[in-house]
Amino acid sequence: MLTTRPSSFLPRPRTAAVMALALAAALASCGDPLGPDVDRQETPFYYSEDQKIYLTVYPARLTVVPEVEADTGRIRTVLTRRGLSPDSIRPMHVPRHWFVHLPPRTSARRAEDAARWLRLDTGVRFASAAYRRRDLNCPLFLVNRLVARFRPDADPEAIERLNRATGVRNEQVNPSGVRWYEYPPQMAATPLELAAHYHRQPITEWADADRMDSCLRIGVGEATP
């Protein structure tokens, strides 16, 4: 079950200050479209009302969106040429999303690497490792949606600069002002890292990575801030 609002997806918590032109320049100069200002997470987490909710990697599955709808062959090719052969690839209950089931003894690090290989491939729109909440030990499956609400006094130009610098795309805005975006292509950072980056910005009220959340028994589009 997923964590967002309209058009069959989810929203949640905070927003960002001006991401200057220096970050845009960094984009062009390095392979990571998020630039150096996106903090890496040694331990994965998301924010809930400014509190960090820590996670562990659940290495049994990945969530993936191929560039060409239903092109699961590309997913399999990317992984097998790196020596990791998926057990199966099955559709999720989210349009265009697929579960990639990894071999039983796949390590957490290997699963994270696999998600990154897929994200960096031009034939893949989105890929993420799966996670478990440490306190509840139930799985979370991220989907291709970053959700954010900016502060009422946020400068529209500052929002636009942030979005340009990070490379998010296909913005949608619901009547309550919640915005959601697809993650940028060929993204080296994880979706959790980018969501946390948005959440920490001064112009942001809250931001979150949309997900299927079995801990809360909610699905994309069903959560409220």
Coordinates of C-alpha atoms in Angstrom, one line a residue:
M1 CA 0.0 0.0 0.0
L2 CA 1.4 3.3 -0.9
T3 CA 2.2 6.7 0.6
T4 CA 1.0 9.7 -1.7
R5 CA -2.2 11.6 -2.8
P6 CA -3.7 12.0 -6.3
S7 CA -3.3 10.3 -9.7
S8 CA -2.6 7.0 -8.0
F9 CA 0.5 8.1 -5.9
L10 CA 1.6 9.9 -2.2
P11 CA 2.5 13.1 -0.1
R12 CA 4.1 14.1 3.3
P13 CA 6.3 16.4 5.5
R14 CA 8.8 20.0 4.6
T15 CA 10.9 22.7 1.9
A16 CA 14.1 24.6 0.7
A17 CA 16.2 27.8 0.4
V18 CA 17.9 29.1 -2.6
M19 CA 20.2 26.5 -4.2
A20 CA 22.6 28.9 -5.9
L21 CA 24.2 28.8 -9.3
A22 CA 27.3 27.1 -7.9
L23 CA 25.3 24.0 -7.4
A24 CA 24.0 24.1 -11.0
A25 CA 27.7 24.4 -12.1
A26 CA 28.5 21.4 -9.9
L27 CA 25.8 19.5 -11.8
A28 CA 27.5 19.9 -15.1
S29 CA 30.9 19.0 -13.7
C30 CA 30.1 15.8 -11.9
G31 CA 28.3 12.6 -12.8
D32 CA 25.9 12.9 -9.9
P33 CA 23.1 15.3 -11.0
L34 CA 22.4 16.2 -7.4
G35 CA 25.8 17.8 -6.9
P36 CA 27.9 17.7 -3.7
D37 CA 25.4 19.5 -1.5
V38 CA 23.2 16.3 -1.1
D39 CA 24.4 14.6 2.1
R40 CA 25.1 10.9 1.9
Q41 CA 23.4 8.7 4.5
E42 CA 25.6 6.3 6.2
T43 CA 22.5 4.8 7.8
P44 CA 19.3 5.3 5.7
F45 CA 16.5 7.4 7.2
Y46 CA 13.6 9.6 6.4
Y47 CA 12.2 12.6 8.3
S48 CA 8.9 12.5 10.2
E49 CA 8.1 15.9 11.8
D50 CA 11.9 16.7 11.9
Q51 CA 12.7 13.4 13.6
K52 CA 14.9 10.9 11.8
I53 CA 13.3 7.5 11.3
Y54 CA 16.2 5.1 10.8
L55 CA 16.0 2.1 8.4
T56 CA 17.9 -1.0 7.4
V57 CA 18.2 -2.3 3.9
Y58 CA 15.8 -5.1 3.1
P59 CA 17.9 -7.0 0.4
A60 CA 15.2 -9.3 -0.9
R61 CA 13.8 -6.8 -3.4
L62 CA 14.3 -3.6 -5.4
T63 CA 11.7 -1.3 -6.8
V64 CA 12.3 -0.2 -10.4
V65 CA 10.7 1.8 -13.2
P66 CA 12.2 1.1 -16.7
E67 CA 12.4 3.9 -19.2
V68 CA 10.4 1.9 -21.7
E69 CA 7.2 0.7 -20.0
A70 CA 7.4 -3.0 -19.1
D71 CA 11.0 -3.4 -20.4
T72 CA 12.0 -5.8 -17.7
G73 CA 14.6 -7.2 -20.0
R74 CA 16.7 -4.1 -19.6
I75 CA 16.5 -4.5 -15.8
R76 CA 17.7 -8.0 -16.0
T77 CA 20.5 -7.2 -18.4
V78 CA 21.9 -4.4 -16.2
L79 CA 22.1 -6.7 -13.2
T80 CA 23.3 -9.8 -14.9
R81 CA 26.2 -8.1 -16.6
R82 CA 27.3 -7.1 -13.0
G83 CA 27.1 -10.7 -11.9
L84 CA 23.7 -10.4 -10.1
S85 CA 20.9 -12.5 -11.6
P86 CA 17.4 -11.6 -10.4
D87 CA 15.2 -14.5 -9.2
S88 CA 12.2 -12.8 -10.7
I89 CA 10.7 -9.5 -11.8
R90 CA 7.1 -8.9 -11.0
P91 CA 4.7 -5.9 -11.4
M92 CA 3.9 -3.8 -8.3
H93 CA 0.4 -2.4 -7.5
V94 CA 1.7 0.9 -8.7
P95 CA 1.6 1.8 -12.4
R96 CA 4.9 1.2 -14.3
H97 CA 6.7 -0.1 -11.2
W98 CA 8.3 -3.5 -10.8
F99 CA 9.6 -5.6 -7.9
V100 CA 13.0 -7.1 -8.6
H101 CA 13.4 -10.2 -6.4
L102 CA 17.0 -10.8 -5.6
P103 CA 18.7 -14.1 -4.8
P104 CA 18.2 -15.2 -1.1
R105 CA 21.7 -14.5 0.1
T106 CA 22.1 -11.1 -1.4
S107 CA 23.7 -8.7 1.1
A108 CA 22.4 -5.3 2.0
R109 CA 25.4 -3.6 0.3
R110 CA 24.9 -5.6 -2.9
A111 CA 21.3 -4.7 -3.0
E112 CA 22.2 -1.0 -2.6
D113 CA 24.8 -1.3 -5.3
A114 CA 22.3 -3.0 -7.6
A115 CA 19.8 -0.1 -7.2
R116 CA 22.5 2.4 -8.0
W117 CA 23.6 0.5 -11.1
L118 CA 20.0 0.6 -12.3
R119 CA 19.6 4.3 -11.5
L120 CA 22.7 5.2 -13.5
D121 CA 21.5 3.3 -16.5
T122 CA 19.8 5.3 -19.3
G123 CA 17.2 2.6 -19.7
V124 CA 15.9 3.0 -16.2
R125 CA 13.8 5.9 -14.9
F126 CA 13.9 5.0 -11.2
A127 CA 15.4 2.3 -8.9
S128 CA 15.6 1.9 -5.1
A129 CA 16.6 -0.6 -2.5
A130 CA 13.8 -1.7 -0.2
Y131 CA 14.0 -0.9 3.5
R132 CA 12.7 -1.9 7.0
R133 CA 12.0 0.4 9.9
R134 CA 14.3 -0.5 12.8
D135 CA 11.6 -0.1 15.4
L136 CA 8.9 -2.0 13.6
N137 CA 10.8 -4.4 11.2
C138 CA 8.3 -4.1 8.4
P139 CA 9.2 -3.4 4.8
L140 CA 9.0 0.0 3.0
F141 CA 9.1 0.1 -0.8
L142 CA 10.0 3.4 -2.4
V143 CA 8.3 4.6 -5.6
N144 CA 9.3 7.2 -8.2
R145 CA 7.9 10.2 -6.4
L146 CA 9.3 12.9 -4.2
V147 CA 6.6 14.8 -2.3
A148 CA 7.1 18.3 -0.8
R149 CA 5.2 21.2 0.6
F150 CA 7.0 24.5 0.5
R151 CA 6.5 27.3 3.0
P152 CA 3.7 29.8 2.2
D153 CA 6.3 32.6 2.0
A154 CA 8.7 30.6 -0.2
D155 CA 10.0 32.6 -3.2
P156 CA 8.8 30.8 -6.4
E157 CA 12.1 31.5 -8.0
A158 CA 13.9 29.8 -5.1
I159 CA 11.7 26.7 -5.6
E160 CA 12.5 26.7 -9.3
R161 CA 16.2 27.1 -8.7
L162 CA 16.2 24.1 -6.2
N163 CA 14.3 22.0 -8.7
R164 CA 16.6 22.9 -11.6
A165 CA 19.7 22.2 -9.5
T166 CA 18.5 18.8 -8.4
G167 CA 17.0 17.8 -11.7
V168 CA 13.6 16.6 -10.5
R169 CA 11.0 16.6 -13.3
N170 CA 7.3 16.3 -14.1
E171 CA 6.1 18.5 -11.3
Q172 CA 2.4 18.2 -10.2
V173 CA 0.6 20.4 -7.6
N174 CA -2.6 19.4 -5.8
P175 CA -5.2 21.9 -4.6
S176 CA -3.7 21.9 -1.1
G177 CA -0.3 23.0 -2.4
V178 CA 1.5 19.7 -2.1
R179 CA 3.9 19.1 -4.9
W180 CA 5.3 15.9 -6.2
Y181 CA 8.1 15.2 -8.7
E182 CA 9.7 12.3 -10.4
Y183 CA 13.3 11.8 -9.4
P184 CA 16.0 12.9 -11.8
P185 CA 17.5 10.5 -14.4
Q186 CA 20.9 8.9 -13.7
M187 CA 20.8 9.9 -10.1
A188 CA 23.8 8.6 -8.0
A189 CA 22.2 9.6 -4.7
T190 CA 19.4 7.5 -3.2
P191 CA 15.8 8.7 -3.2
L192 CA 15.9 9.0 0.6
E193 CA 19.0 11.2 0.4
L194 CA 17.3 13.6 -2.1
A195 CA 14.1 13.7 0.0
A196 CA 16.1 14.5 3.1
H197 CA 17.9 17.2 1.1
Y198 CA 14.6 18.8 0.2
H199 CA 13.3 18.5 3.7
R200 CA 16.3 20.4 5.2
Q201 CA 15.9 23.4 2.9
P202 CA 14.8 26.7 4.6
I203 CA 12.0 27.2 2.0
T204 CA 10.5 23.7 2.7
E205 CA 7.8 22.9 5.2
W206 CA 8.3 19.2 4.7
A207 CA 9.5 16.7 2.1
D208 CA 9.3 12.9 1.9
A209 CA 10.0 9.9 -0.4
D210 CA 6.7 8.4 -1.5
R211 CA 6.5 4.7 -0.7
M212 CA 4.4 1.7 0.0
D213 CA 4.5 1.5 3.8
S214 CA 3.4 -1.8 5.3
C215 CA 4.3 -0.5 8.8
L216 CA 1.5 2.1 8.6
R217 CA -0.7 0.0 6.2
I218 CA -0.9 2.8 3.8
G219 CA -0.2 3.2 0.1
V220 CA 0.9 5.9 -2.3
G221 CA -1.6 8.7 -2.2
E222 CA -3.1 7.7 1.1
A223 CA -0.9 9.5 3.6
T224 CA -1.5 12.9 5.0
P225 CA 1.2 15.3 6.4

